[in-house]
């Protein structure tokens, strides 16, 4: 079994590669990644010498390059993680989001069709459903919730999902889609809430909370997401969408306070800054379908997951310090200095 994993030098893709190489020691995993600012080859160093693993630096929008790779590898399955993934960047510069997330997905779908892959899996997000009001805790996103996006990021992911479903209906391409809630864990790029707050806490820097910090996200430990994708790939029904989330809703401000507490830092580091434009209030997944059909349940509680994550950032300072000392510093100054 050969599986092409796009975006495998990023946060979730790399964790998925580690999971798959361990779970399926007879599979060949080919990672295709452009190595944008979010892709980091050092993340994959522990698997680079694994004979069942190959890394290829490639843009998913490069049709000729992608076709050549499919011709050579003859993959059985494709898992498309590659994307521009940060909402704040999509507000600054939407174009690259349309290019990679929509056009790139189109190229991957064409390649999957041309070379007859047995399964094309699209890694999507709960953000395609828009947001839920804070005063309706009884409401959750199901697979039937209408697509109703807020940001250029979520719109580009929704566009990709629609294209994936169109290739199923029109061409009979065997597709599946997963829509997961916010992930956290090792190798999470430090521009996102949890790793940013851990890194800033450790450097005694202000902790920039957007607005009041009352927005709610539904956090899932990354390995639980990887398990869900593996289950969908092998047991999921073709043409179906599966929501993935573990009923772990938390307010941003409570997460930041928890990180301060775990690291023994003062909450005085918290600084309320200008809110994000179009900021989604609440995400909350109903995971009934994946639980009933595939038996999936999250295994890591937030209490354990956040401790493991903080420990990982403490033990792997080189990984994130190298990132925040480089090009990323310009982004940070631009986004936060006058906020
Ligand atoms: P990430 O930003 O950490 O990683 C993205 C990876 O894709 C990077 O390695 C980058 O180099 C690569 N990439 C970007 N553009 C590319 C291109 N044109 N060609 C090839 N590679 C390219 O993202 P992530 O957080 O790991 O998210 C992975 C996927 O999961 C995305 O599709 C995202 O929408 C989805 N998702 C993320 C979350 C989350 O909480 N992070 C939740 C649900 C869904
Ligand atoms: P983020 O990690 O960017 O994920 P997403 O926007 O895709 O859910 O942000 C999570 C939440 O944290 C979101 O409500 C925005 C908020 N946030 C801050 O308050 N401060 C920050 O510096 C960042 C990056 C995010």
mmCIF file of C-alpha atoms and ligand atoms in Angstrom:
data_model
loop_
_atom_site.group_PDB
_atom_site.id
_atom_site.type_symbol
_atom_site.label_atom_id
_atom_site.label_comp_id
_atom_site.label_asym_id
_atom_site.label_seq_id
_atom_site.Cartn_x
_atom_site.Cartn_y
_atom_site.Cartn_z
ATOM 1 C CA UNK A 1 0.000 0.000 0.000
ATOM 2 C CA UNK A 2 1.454 3.355 -1.034
ATOM 3 C CA UNK A 3 -0.027 6.508 0.514
ATOM 4 C CA UNK A 4 0.793 10.021 -0.697
ATOM 5 C CA UNK A 5 0.504 12.468 2.197
ATOM 6 C CA UNK A 6 0.567 16.139 1.176
ATOM 7 C CA UNK A 7 1.554 18.818 3.705
ATOM 8 C CA UNK A 8 3.376 16.215 5.800
ATOM 9 C CA UNK A 9 6.043 18.678 6.965
ATOM 10 C CA UNK A 10 3.383 20.671 8.801
ATOM 11 C CA UNK A 11 1.736 20.133 12.162
ATOM 12 C CA UNK A 12 -0.993 17.520 11.627
ATOM 13 C CA UNK A 13 0.524 15.941 8.502
ATOM 14 C CA UNK A 14 3.794 15.122 10.307
ATOM 15 C CA UNK A 15 1.942 13.619 13.268
ATOM 16 C CA UNK A 16 -0.103 11.568 10.782
ATOM 17 C CA UNK A 17 3.063 10.278 9.088
ATOM 18 C CA UNK A 18 4.522 9.183 12.449
ATOM 19 C CA UNK A 19 1.212 7.500 13.309
ATOM 20 C CA UNK A 20 0.911 5.668 9.980
ATOM 21 C CA UNK A 21 4.520 4.418 9.867
ATOM 22 C CA UNK A 22 4.033 2.927 13.315
ATOM 23 C CA UNK A 23 0.518 1.572 12.806
ATOM 24 C CA UNK A 24 1.124 0.154 9.309
ATOM 25 C CA UNK A 25 4.794 -0.902 9.141
ATOM 26 C CA UNK A 26 4.220 -2.447 5.694
ATOM 27 C CA UNK A 27 2.914 0.791 4.111
ATOM 28 C CA UNK A 28 5.007 3.124 1.996
ATOM 29 C CA UNK A 29 4.400 6.768 2.890
ATOM 30 C CA UNK A 30 5.385 9.436 0.374
ATOM 31 C CA UNK A 31 5.287 12.965 1.767
ATOM 32 C CA UNK A 32 4.766 15.751 -0.771
ATOM 33 C CA UNK A 33 5.327 19.224 0.680
ATOM 34 C CA UNK A 34 6.264 22.629 -0.721
ATOM 35 C CA UNK A 35 7.991 23.603 2.531
ATOM 36 C CA UNK A 36 6.299 26.972 2.926
ATOM 37 C CA UNK A 37 6.977 29.000 6.082
ATOM 38 C CA UNK A 38 4.797 26.408 7.913
ATOM 39 C CA UNK A 39 6.644 23.342 6.627
ATOM 40 C CA UNK A 40 9.741 22.236 8.442
ATOM 41 C CA UNK A 41 11.945 19.399 7.273
ATOM 42 C CA UNK A 42 13.540 19.062 10.711
ATOM 43 C CA UNK A 43 10.118 17.895 11.966
ATOM 44 C CA UNK A 44 10.514 14.769 9.820
ATOM 45 C CA UNK A 45 14.116 13.990 10.738
ATOM 46 C CA UNK A 46 13.211 10.909 12.812
ATOM 47 C CA UNK A 47 11.665 9.208 9.758
ATOM 48 C CA UNK A 48 13.964 10.404 6.968
ATOM 49 C CA UNK A 49 16.003 7.180 7.064
ATOM 50 C CA UNK A 50 12.979 4.910 7.289
ATOM 51 C CA UNK A 51 13.016 2.770 4.098
ATOM 52 C CA UNK A 52 9.204 3.008 3.948
ATOM 53 C CA UNK A 53 9.312 6.809 3.834
ATOM 54 C CA UNK A 54 10.126 9.248 1.055
ATOM 55 C CA UNK A 55 10.056 13.053 1.117
ATOM 56 C CA UNK A 56 9.482 15.038 -2.069
ATOM 57 C CA UNK A 57 9.611 18.844 -2.140
ATOM 58 C CA UNK A 58 6.744 19.807 -4.412
ATOM 59 C CA UNK A 59 3.900 22.330 -4.711
ATOM 60 C CA UNK A 60 0.444 20.705 -4.978
ATOM 61 C CA UNK A 61 -0.346 23.361 -7.607
ATOM 62 C CA UNK A 62 2.493 22.052 -9.844
ATOM 63 C CA UNK A 63 0.422 19.820 -12.124
ATOM 64 C CA UNK A 64 3.311 18.364 -14.123
ATOM 65 C CA UNK A 65 5.314 17.638 -10.971
ATOM 66 C CA UNK A 66 2.341 16.034 -9.223
ATOM 67 C CA UNK A 67 1.496 13.870 -12.248
ATOM 68 C CA UNK A 68 5.131 12.741 -12.536
ATOM 69 C CA UNK A 69 5.133 11.718 -8.871
ATOM 70 C CA UNK A 70 1.882 9.755 -9.259
ATOM 71 C CA UNK A 71 3.258 8.088 -12.408
ATOM 72 C CA UNK A 72 6.338 7.013 -10.476
ATOM 73 C CA UNK A 73 4.738 6.021 -7.158
ATOM 74 C CA UNK A 74 1.374 4.658 -8.344
ATOM 75 C CA UNK A 75 -0.264 5.521 -4.997
ATOM 76 C CA UNK A 76 -3.213 3.552 -3.654
ATOM 77 C CA UNK A 77 -4.358 6.405 -1.431
ATOM 78 C CA UNK A 78 -3.927 10.170 -1.140
ATOM 79 C CA UNK A 79 -4.413 12.187 2.036
ATOM 80 C CA UNK A 80 -4.455 15.921 1.332
ATOM 81 C CA UNK A 81 -3.333 17.977 4.322
ATOM 82 C CA UNK A 82 -1.432 20.614 2.306
ATOM 83 C CA UNK A 83 -2.989 24.011 2.878
ATOM 84 C CA UNK A 84 -2.455 27.534 4.017
ATOM 85 C CA UNK A 85 -3.951 27.124 7.472
ATOM 86 C CA UNK A 86 -3.839 30.353 9.480
ATOM 87 C CA UNK A 87 -6.978 32.528 9.613
ATOM 88 C CA UNK A 88 -5.063 35.732 10.474
ATOM 89 C CA UNK A 89 -2.782 35.321 7.456
ATOM 90 C CA UNK A 90 -5.850 34.743 5.253
ATOM 91 C CA UNK A 91 -7.201 38.118 6.375
ATOM 92 C CA UNK A 92 -3.886 39.792 5.439
ATOM 93 C CA UNK A 93 -3.396 38.002 2.103
ATOM 94 C CA UNK A 94 -6.230 35.786 0.797
ATOM 95 C CA UNK A 95 -4.727 35.037 -2.637
ATOM 96 C CA UNK A 96 -2.337 32.267 -1.630
ATOM 97 C CA UNK A 97 -5.191 30.563 0.251
ATOM 98 C CA UNK A 98 -7.261 30.350 -2.935
ATOM 99 C CA UNK A 99 -4.236 29.138 -4.867
ATOM 100 C CA UNK A 100 -3.136 26.321 -2.561
ATOM 101 C CA UNK A 101 -6.398 25.352 -0.896
ATOM 102 C CA UNK A 102 -8.671 25.437 -3.957
ATOM 103 C CA UNK A 103 -6.483 25.203 -7.083
ATOM 104 C CA UNK A 104 -4.026 22.830 -5.393
ATOM 105 C CA UNK A 105 -6.857 20.550 -4.278
ATOM 106 C CA UNK A 106 -8.121 20.564 -7.877
ATOM 107 C CA UNK A 107 -4.702 19.393 -9.119
ATOM 108 C CA UNK A 108 -4.589 16.612 -6.495
ATOM 109 C CA UNK A 109 -8.090 15.473 -7.458
ATOM 110 C CA UNK A 110 -7.151 15.391 -11.163
ATOM 111 C CA UNK A 111 -4.051 13.341 -10.373
ATOM 112 C CA UNK A 112 -6.062 10.951 -8.188
ATOM 113 C CA UNK A 113 -8.539 10.499 -11.021
ATOM 114 C CA UNK A 114 -5.941 10.134 -13.785
ATOM 115 C CA UNK A 115 -3.964 7.508 -11.873
ATOM 116 C CA UNK A 116 -6.986 5.662 -10.443
ATOM 117 C CA UNK A 117 -6.302 5.957 -6.701
ATOM 118 C CA UNK A 118 -8.499 3.791 -4.503
ATOM 119 C CA UNK A 119 -9.114 6.548 -1.967
ATOM 120 C CA UNK A 120 -8.695 10.313 -1.965
ATOM 121 C CA UNK A 121 -9.099 11.787 1.506
ATOM 122 C CA UNK A 122 -9.521 15.528 2.022
ATOM 123 C CA UNK A 123 -8.537 16.927 5.421
ATOM 124 C CA UNK A 124 -11.025 19.706 6.022
ATOM 125 C CA UNK A 125 -12.086 21.753 9.009
ATOM 126 C CA UNK A 126 -15.132 22.514 11.159
ATOM 127 C CA UNK A 127 -14.608 26.160 10.176
ATOM 128 C CA UNK A 128 -16.516 25.497 6.927
ATOM 129 C CA UNK A 129 -19.708 25.492 9.041
ATOM 130 C CA UNK A 130 -19.127 29.072 10.217
ATOM 131 C CA UNK A 131 -19.748 29.659 13.918
ATOM 132 C CA UNK A 132 -22.343 29.035 16.618
ATOM 133 C CA UNK A 133 -23.736 31.583 19.096
ATOM 134 C CA UNK A 134 -22.340 31.567 22.644
ATOM 135 C CA UNK A 135 -25.841 31.537 24.164
ATOM 136 C CA UNK A 136 -26.914 28.277 22.456
ATOM 137 C CA UNK A 137 -24.753 25.557 24.058
ATOM 138 C CA UNK A 138 -27.290 23.009 22.772
ATOM 139 C CA UNK A 139 -26.207 23.588 19.138
ATOM 140 C CA UNK A 140 -23.420 21.573 17.457
ATOM 141 C CA UNK A 141 -22.069 21.167 13.924
ATOM 142 C CA UNK A 142 -23.324 17.969 12.285
ATOM 143 C CA UNK A 143 -22.432 16.788 8.795
ATOM 144 C CA UNK A 144 -25.797 18.247 7.683
ATOM 145 C CA UNK A 145 -25.040 21.760 8.979
ATOM 146 C CA UNK A 146 -24.949 24.121 5.963
ATOM 147 C CA UNK A 147 -21.595 25.477 4.811
ATOM 148 C CA UNK A 148 -21.493 29.116 5.968
ATOM 149 C CA UNK A 149 -17.968 30.458 6.070
ATOM 150 C CA UNK A 150 -16.507 33.557 7.736
ATOM 151 C CA UNK A 151 -12.854 33.973 6.725
ATOM 152 C CA UNK A 152 -10.933 33.682 3.459
ATOM 153 C CA UNK A 153 -9.304 30.589 5.034
ATOM 154 C CA UNK A 154 -12.578 28.798 5.791
ATOM 155 C CA UNK A 155 -14.035 29.866 2.431
ATOM 156 C CA UNK A 156 -11.083 28.370 0.580
ATOM 157 C CA UNK A 157 -11.404 25.125 2.563
ATOM 158 C CA UNK A 158 -15.150 25.032 1.804
ATOM 159 C CA UNK A 159 -14.403 25.598 -1.893
ATOM 160 C CA UNK A 160 -12.042 22.617 -1.801
ATOM 161 C CA UNK A 161 -14.682 20.437 -0.087
ATOM 162 C CA UNK A 162 -17.251 21.290 -2.752
ATOM 163 C CA UNK A 163 -14.759 20.363 -5.470
ATOM 164 C CA UNK A 164 -14.012 17.043 -3.746
ATOM 165 C CA UNK A 165 -17.734 16.173 -3.603
ATOM 166 C CA UNK A 166 -18.143 17.212 -7.235
ATOM 167 C CA UNK A 167 -15.398 14.751 -8.286
ATOM 168 C CA UNK A 168 -17.264 12.029 -6.416
ATOM 169 C CA UNK A 169 -20.603 12.781 -8.038
ATOM 170 C CA UNK A 170 -19.340 13.598 -11.535
ATOM 171 C CA UNK A 171 -16.437 11.204 -11.961
ATOM 172 C CA UNK A 172 -17.114 8.607 -9.274
ATOM 173 C CA UNK A 173 -13.757 9.360 -7.608
ATOM 174 C CA UNK A 174 -13.700 7.433 -4.282
ATOM 175 C CA UNK A 175 -13.419 10.356 -1.869
ATOM 176 C CA UNK A 176 -13.924 10.969 1.844
ATOM 177 C CA UNK A 177 -13.744 14.217 3.817
ATOM 178 C CA UNK A 178 -13.037 14.773 7.518
ATOM 179 C CA UNK A 179 -13.942 18.039 9.228
ATOM 180 C CA UNK A 180 -12.061 18.317 12.475
ATOM 181 C CA UNK A 181 -12.095 20.853 15.289
ATOM 182 C CA UNK A 182 -8.979 22.702 16.548
ATOM 183 C CA UNK A 183 -5.987 20.401 17.069
ATOM 184 C CA UNK A 184 -3.135 20.847 19.539
ATOM 185 C CA UNK A 185 0.010 18.852 20.297
ATOM 186 C CA UNK A 186 3.674 18.522 19.246
ATOM 187 C CA UNK A 187 5.015 20.377 16.179
ATOM 188 C CA UNK A 188 2.185 22.936 16.217
ATOM 189 C CA UNK A 189 3.488 26.075 14.501
ATOM 190 C CA UNK A 190 3.955 28.870 17.085
ATOM 191 C CA UNK A 191 1.646 31.339 15.293
ATOM 192 C CA UNK A 192 -1.411 29.400 16.560
ATOM 193 C CA UNK A 193 -3.022 30.084 19.953
ATOM 194 C CA UNK A 194 -1.678 27.265 22.156
ATOM 195 C CA UNK A 195 1.974 27.108 20.986
ATOM 196 C CA UNK A 196 2.145 30.907 20.738
ATOM 197 C CA UNK A 197 1.031 31.286 24.341
ATOM 198 C CA UNK A 198 3.439 28.571 25.542
ATOM 199 C CA UNK A 199 6.378 30.175 23.715
ATOM 200 C CA UNK A 200 5.520 33.698 24.912
ATOM 201 C CA UNK A 201 5.033 32.492 28.497
ATOM 202 C CA UNK A 202 8.428 30.798 28.434
ATOM 203 C CA UNK A 203 9.992 34.012 27.128
ATOM 204 C CA UNK A 204 8.038 36.206 29.605
ATOM 205 C CA UNK A 205 6.449 38.062 26.696
ATOM 206 C CA UNK A 206 2.891 39.509 26.644
ATOM 207 C CA UNK A 207 0.119 37.014 25.868
ATOM 208 C CA UNK A 208 -2.035 38.667 23.178
ATOM 209 C CA UNK A 209 -5.665 37.630 23.671
ATOM 210 C CA UNK A 210 -7.993 38.859 20.913
ATOM 211 C CA UNK A 211 -10.869 40.903 22.354
ATOM 212 C CA UNK A 212 -12.262 39.585 25.621
ATOM 213 C CA UNK A 213 -11.046 36.043 24.931
ATOM 214 C CA UNK A 214 -14.576 34.649 25.212
ATOM 215 C CA UNK A 215 -14.490 32.824 21.870
ATOM 216 C CA UNK A 216 -14.880 29.079 22.226
ATOM 217 C CA UNK A 217 -12.913 26.394 20.379
ATOM 218 C CA UNK A 218 -13.363 22.594 20.614
ATOM 219 C CA UNK A 219 -9.824 21.235 21.191
ATOM 220 C CA UNK A 220 -8.649 17.771 20.120
ATOM 221 C CA UNK A 221 -5.252 16.172 20.724
ATOM 222 C CA UNK A 222 -3.606 15.730 17.326
ATOM 223 C CA UNK A 223 -3.083 11.965 17.641
ATOM 224 C CA UNK A 224 -6.830 11.458 18.068
ATOM 225 C CA UNK A 225 -7.345 13.286 14.759
ATOM 226 C CA UNK A 226 -4.725 11.044 13.086
ATOM 227 C CA UNK A 227 -6.539 7.938 14.359
ATOM 228 C CA UNK A 228 -9.811 9.236 12.960
ATOM 229 C CA UNK A 229 -8.299 9.791 9.505
ATOM 230 C CA UNK A 230 -6.757 6.297 9.509
ATOM 231 C CA UNK A 231 -10.171 4.813 10.395
ATOM 232 C CA UNK A 232 -11.951 6.806 7.688
ATOM 233 C CA UNK A 233 -9.340 5.769 5.092
ATOM 234 C CA UNK A 234 -9.835 2.094 5.838
ATOM 235 C CA UNK A 235 -13.459 1.850 6.964
ATOM 236 C CA UNK A 236 -15.186 5.102 6.002
ATOM 237 C CA UNK A 237 -17.873 5.076 3.344
ATOM 238 C CA UNK A 238 -16.954 6.643 0.021
ATOM 239 C CA UNK A 239 -18.657 9.969 -0.717
ATOM 240 C CA UNK A 240 -19.156 10.721 2.988
ATOM 241 C CA UNK A 241 -18.156 13.556 5.291
ATOM 242 C CA UNK A 242 -17.127 12.730 8.880
ATOM 243 C CA UNK A 243 -16.975 15.358 11.621
ATOM 244 C CA UNK A 244 -14.167 14.825 14.150
ATOM 245 C CA UNK A 245 -14.170 16.417 17.605
ATOM 246 C CA UNK A 246 -14.109 15.415 21.229
ATOM 247 C CA UNK A 247 -16.639 17.652 23.013
ATOM 248 C CA UNK A 248 -13.919 19.691 24.619
ATOM 249 C CA UNK A 249 -15.045 23.286 24.369
ATOM 250 C CA UNK A 250 -12.969 25.973 26.040
ATOM 251 C CA UNK A 251 -12.852 29.753 26.059
ATOM 252 C CA UNK A 252 -9.580 31.219 24.771
ATOM 253 C CA UNK A 253 -9.013 33.150 27.988
ATOM 254 C CA UNK A 254 -9.325 29.960 30.057
ATOM 255 C CA UNK A 255 -6.744 28.194 27.877
ATOM 256 C CA UNK A 256 -4.306 31.085 28.278
ATOM 257 C CA UNK A 257 -4.796 31.171 32.054
ATOM 258 C CA UNK A 258 -4.291 27.397 32.216
ATOM 259 C CA UNK A 259 -0.995 27.692 30.306
ATOM 260 C CA UNK A 260 0.169 30.469 32.684
ATOM 261 C CA UNK A 261 -0.728 28.243 35.618
ATOM 262 C CA UNK A 262 1.029 25.145 34.213
ATOM 263 C CA UNK A 263 4.196 27.145 33.541
ATOM 264 C CA UNK A 264 4.099 28.985 36.872
ATOM 265 C CA UNK A 265 3.782 32.389 35.180
ATOM 266 C CA UNK A 266 1.692 35.365 36.247
ATOM 267 C CA UNK A 267 -1.618 36.079 34.515
ATOM 268 C CA UNK A 268 -0.392 39.679 34.377
ATOM 269 C CA UNK A 269 1.306 38.664 31.126
ATOM 270 C CA UNK A 270 -2.161 38.541 29.504
ATOM 271 C CA UNK A 271 -2.768 41.538 27.219
ATOM 272 C CA UNK A 272 -6.115 42.063 25.511
ATOM 273 C CA UNK A 273 -5.524 43.228 21.945
ATOM 274 C CA UNK A 274 -7.745 44.290 19.021
ATOM 275 C CA UNK A 275 -10.087 41.509 18.002
ATOM 276 C CA UNK A 276 -9.714 39.487 14.794
ATOM 277 C CA UNK A 277 -11.932 40.748 11.934
ATOM 278 C CA UNK A 278 -15.016 38.531 11.496
ATOM 279 C CA UNK A 279 -13.925 36.470 14.509
ATOM 280 C CA UNK A 280 -15.944 33.217 14.805
ATOM 281 C CA UNK A 281 -17.532 32.954 18.270
ATOM 282 C CA UNK A 282 -17.889 29.235 18.887
ATOM 283 C CA UNK A 283 -17.020 25.959 17.189
ATOM 284 C CA UNK A 284 -18.498 22.702 18.517
ATOM 285 C CA UNK A 285 -18.527 19.339 16.765
ATOM 286 C CA UNK A 286 -21.125 16.609 17.052
ATOM 287 C CA UNK A 287 -19.024 13.452 16.475
ATOM 288 C CA UNK A 288 -21.978 11.003 16.597
ATOM 289 C CA UNK A 289 -21.532 9.797 13.015
ATOM 290 C CA UNK A 290 -17.863 8.797 13.260
ATOM 291 C CA UNK A 291 -18.515 7.242 16.660
ATOM 292 C CA UNK A 292 -21.525 5.187 15.545
ATOM 293 C CA UNK A 293 -20.165 4.146 12.143
ATOM 294 C CA UNK A 294 -16.462 3.702 12.832
ATOM 295 C CA UNK A 295 -16.257 3.370 16.604
ATOM 296 C CA UNK A 296 -13.994 6.421 16.936
ATOM 297 C CA UNK A 297 -13.632 8.095 20.319
ATOM 298 C CA UNK A 298 -10.940 10.502 21.478
ATOM 299 C CA UNK A 299 -8.448 8.877 23.847
ATOM 300 C CA UNK A 300 -6.509 11.831 25.237
ATOM 301 C CA UNK A 301 -8.310 14.141 27.664
ATOM 302 C CA UNK A 302 -7.495 17.856 27.492
ATOM 303 C CA UNK A 303 -6.021 17.669 30.982
ATOM 304 C CA UNK A 304 -3.452 15.080 29.865
ATOM 305 C CA UNK A 305 -3.033 16.454 26.336
ATOM 306 C CA UNK A 306 -2.149 19.979 27.408
ATOM 307 C CA UNK A 307 0.391 18.670 29.949
ATOM 308 C CA UNK A 308 1.991 16.447 27.271
ATOM 309 C CA UNK A 309 2.030 19.374 24.833
ATOM 310 C CA UNK A 310 3.641 21.798 27.292
ATOM 311 C CA UNK A 311 6.222 19.137 28.192
ATOM 312 C CA UNK A 312 6.990 18.686 24.488
ATOM 313 C CA UNK A 313 7.569 22.436 24.000
ATOM 314 C CA UNK A 314 9.813 22.506 27.073
ATOM 315 C CA UNK A 315 11.851 19.551 25.792
ATOM 316 C CA UNK A 316 12.018 20.740 22.176
ATOM 317 C CA UNK A 317 12.945 24.371 22.537
ATOM 318 C CA UNK A 318 15.352 24.148 19.568
ATOM 319 C CA UNK A 319 12.477 23.298 17.241
ATOM 320 C CA UNK A 320 10.358 26.353 18.013
ATOM 321 C CA UNK A 321 13.130 28.772 18.938
ATOM 322 C CA UNK A 322 14.632 28.341 15.503
ATOM 323 C CA UNK A 323 11.238 29.198 13.984
ATOM 324 C CA UNK A 324 10.519 32.276 16.082
ATOM 325 C CA UNK A 325 14.015 33.680 15.618
ATOM 326 C CA UNK A 326 13.811 33.552 11.798
ATOM 327 C CA UNK A 327 11.469 34.974 9.153
ATOM 328 C CA UNK A 328 8.539 34.459 11.537
ATOM 329 C CA UNK A 329 9.746 37.414 13.633
ATOM 330 C CA UNK A 330 8.735 39.803 10.807
ATOM 331 C CA UNK A 331 5.241 38.324 10.759
ATOM 332 C CA UNK A 332 4.966 38.619 14.534
ATOM 333 C CA UNK A 333 6.039 42.275 14.530
ATOM 334 C CA UNK A 334 3.621 43.089 11.707
ATOM 335 C CA UNK A 335 0.642 41.369 13.337
ATOM 336 C CA UNK A 336 1.144 42.281 16.972
ATOM 337 C CA UNK A 337 3.275 45.434 17.358
ATOM 338 C CA UNK A 338 0.432 47.962 16.827
ATOM 339 C CA UNK A 339 -2.511 45.812 17.776
HETATM 340 P P1 LIG B 1 0.270 23.635 8.822
HETATM 341 O O1 LIG B 1 0.148 25.051 8.355
HETATM 342 O O2 LIG B 1 0.995 23.331 10.086
HETATM 343 O O3 LIG B 1 0.938 22.754 7.672
HETATM 344 C C1 LIG B 1 0.626 22.906 6.318
HETATM 345 C C2 LIG B 1 1.672 22.155 5.495
HETATM 346 O O4 LIG B 1 1.293 22.243 4.102
HETATM 347 C C3 LIG B 1 3.078 22.745 5.603
HETATM 348 O O5 LIG B 1 4.029 21.704 5.733
HETATM 349 C C4 LIG B 1 3.271 23.461 4.271
HETATM 350 O O6 LIG B 1 4.627 23.500 3.842
HETATM 351 C C5 LIG B 1 2.425 22.607 3.344
HETATM 352 N N1 LIG B 1 1.970 23.348 2.171
HETATM 353 C C6 LIG B 1 1.387 24.581 2.147
HETATM 354 N N2 LIG B 1 1.141 24.936 0.861
HETATM 355 C C7 LIG B 1 1.557 23.898 0.075
HETATM 356 C C8 LIG B 1 1.544 23.666 -1.324
HETATM 357 N N3 LIG B 1 1.082 24.586 -2.180
HETATM 358 N N4 LIG B 1 2.025 22.492 -1.783
HETATM 359 C C9 LIG B 1 2.516 21.552 -0.927
HETATM 360 N N5 LIG B 1 2.576 21.729 0.408
HETATM 361 C C10 LIG B 1 2.080 22.896 0.903
HETATM 362 O O7 LIG B 1 -1.236 23.105 8.876
HETATM 363 P P2 LIG B 1 -1.923 22.054 9.854
HETATM 364 O O8 LIG B 1 -2.388 22.765 11.058
HETATM 365 O O9 LIG B 1 -1.045 20.860 9.977
HETATM 366 O O10 LIG B 1 -3.211 21.672 9.001
HETATM 367 C C11 LIG B 1 -3.173 20.610 8.071
HETATM 368 C C12 LIG B 1 -4.539 20.471 7.421
HETATM 369 O O11 LIG B 1 -5.523 20.216 8.420
HETATM 370 C C13 LIG B 1 -4.999 21.717 6.679
HETATM 371 O O12 LIG B 1 -5.648 21.311 5.494
HETATM 372 C C14 LIG B 1 -5.976 22.376 7.638
HETATM 373 O O13 LIG B 1 -6.960 23.114 6.930
HETATM 374 C C15 LIG B 1 -6.572 21.159 8.318
HETATM 375 N N6 LIG B 1 -7.072 21.361 9.697
HETATM 376 C C16 LIG B 1 -6.274 21.929 10.650
HETATM 377 C C17 LIG B 1 -6.757 22.075 11.955
HETATM 378 C C18 LIG B 1 -5.887 22.652 13.047
HETATM 379 O O14 LIG B 1 -6.363 22.827 14.177
HETATM 380 N N7 LIG B 1 -4.612 22.928 12.810
HETATM 381 C C19 LIG B 1 -8.055 21.635 12.274
HETATM 382 C C20 LIG B 1 -8.831 21.048 11.266
HETATM 383 C C21 LIG B 1 -8.331 20.923 9.986
HETATM 384 P P1 LIG B 2 -6.032 29.877 16.138
HETATM 385 O O1 LIG B 2 -5.069 29.010 16.879
HETATM 386 O O2 LIG B 2 -5.508 30.849 15.127
HETATM 387 O O3 LIG B 2 -7.110 28.890 15.480
HETATM 388 P P2 LIG B 2 -8.520 29.232 14.734
HETATM 389 O O4 LIG B 2 -8.634 30.680 14.513
HETATM 390 O O5 LIG B 2 -8.376 28.484 13.437
HETATM 391 O O6 LIG B 2 -9.563 28.669 15.630
HETATM 392 O O7 LIG B 2 -6.882 30.694 17.195
HETATM 393 C C1 LIG B 2 -7.653 30.042 18.188
HETATM 394 C C2 LIG B 2 -8.423 31.113 18.939
HETATM 395 O O8 LIG B 2 -7.489 31.934 19.663
HETATM 396 C C3 LIG B 2 -9.194 32.069 18.042
HETATM 397 O O9 LIG B 2 -10.432 32.404 18.663
HETATM 398 C C4 LIG B 2 -8.317 33.297 17.945
HETATM 399 C C5 LIG B 2 -7.602 33.321 19.299
HETATM 400 N N1 LIG B 2 -6.221 33.887 19.302
HETATM 401 C C6 LIG B 2 -5.895 34.881 20.230
HETATM 402 O O10 LIG B 2 -6.718 35.302 21.059
HETATM 403 N N2 LIG B 2 -4.625 35.377 20.209
HETATM 404 C C7 LIG B 2 -3.685 34.958 19.304
HETATM 405 O O11 LIG B 2 -2.526 35.493 19.321
HETATM 406 C C8 LIG B 2 -4.035 33.935 18.377
HETATM 407 C C9 LIG B 2 -3.031 33.429 17.367
HETATM 408 C C10 LIG B 2 -5.330 33.427 18.412
#
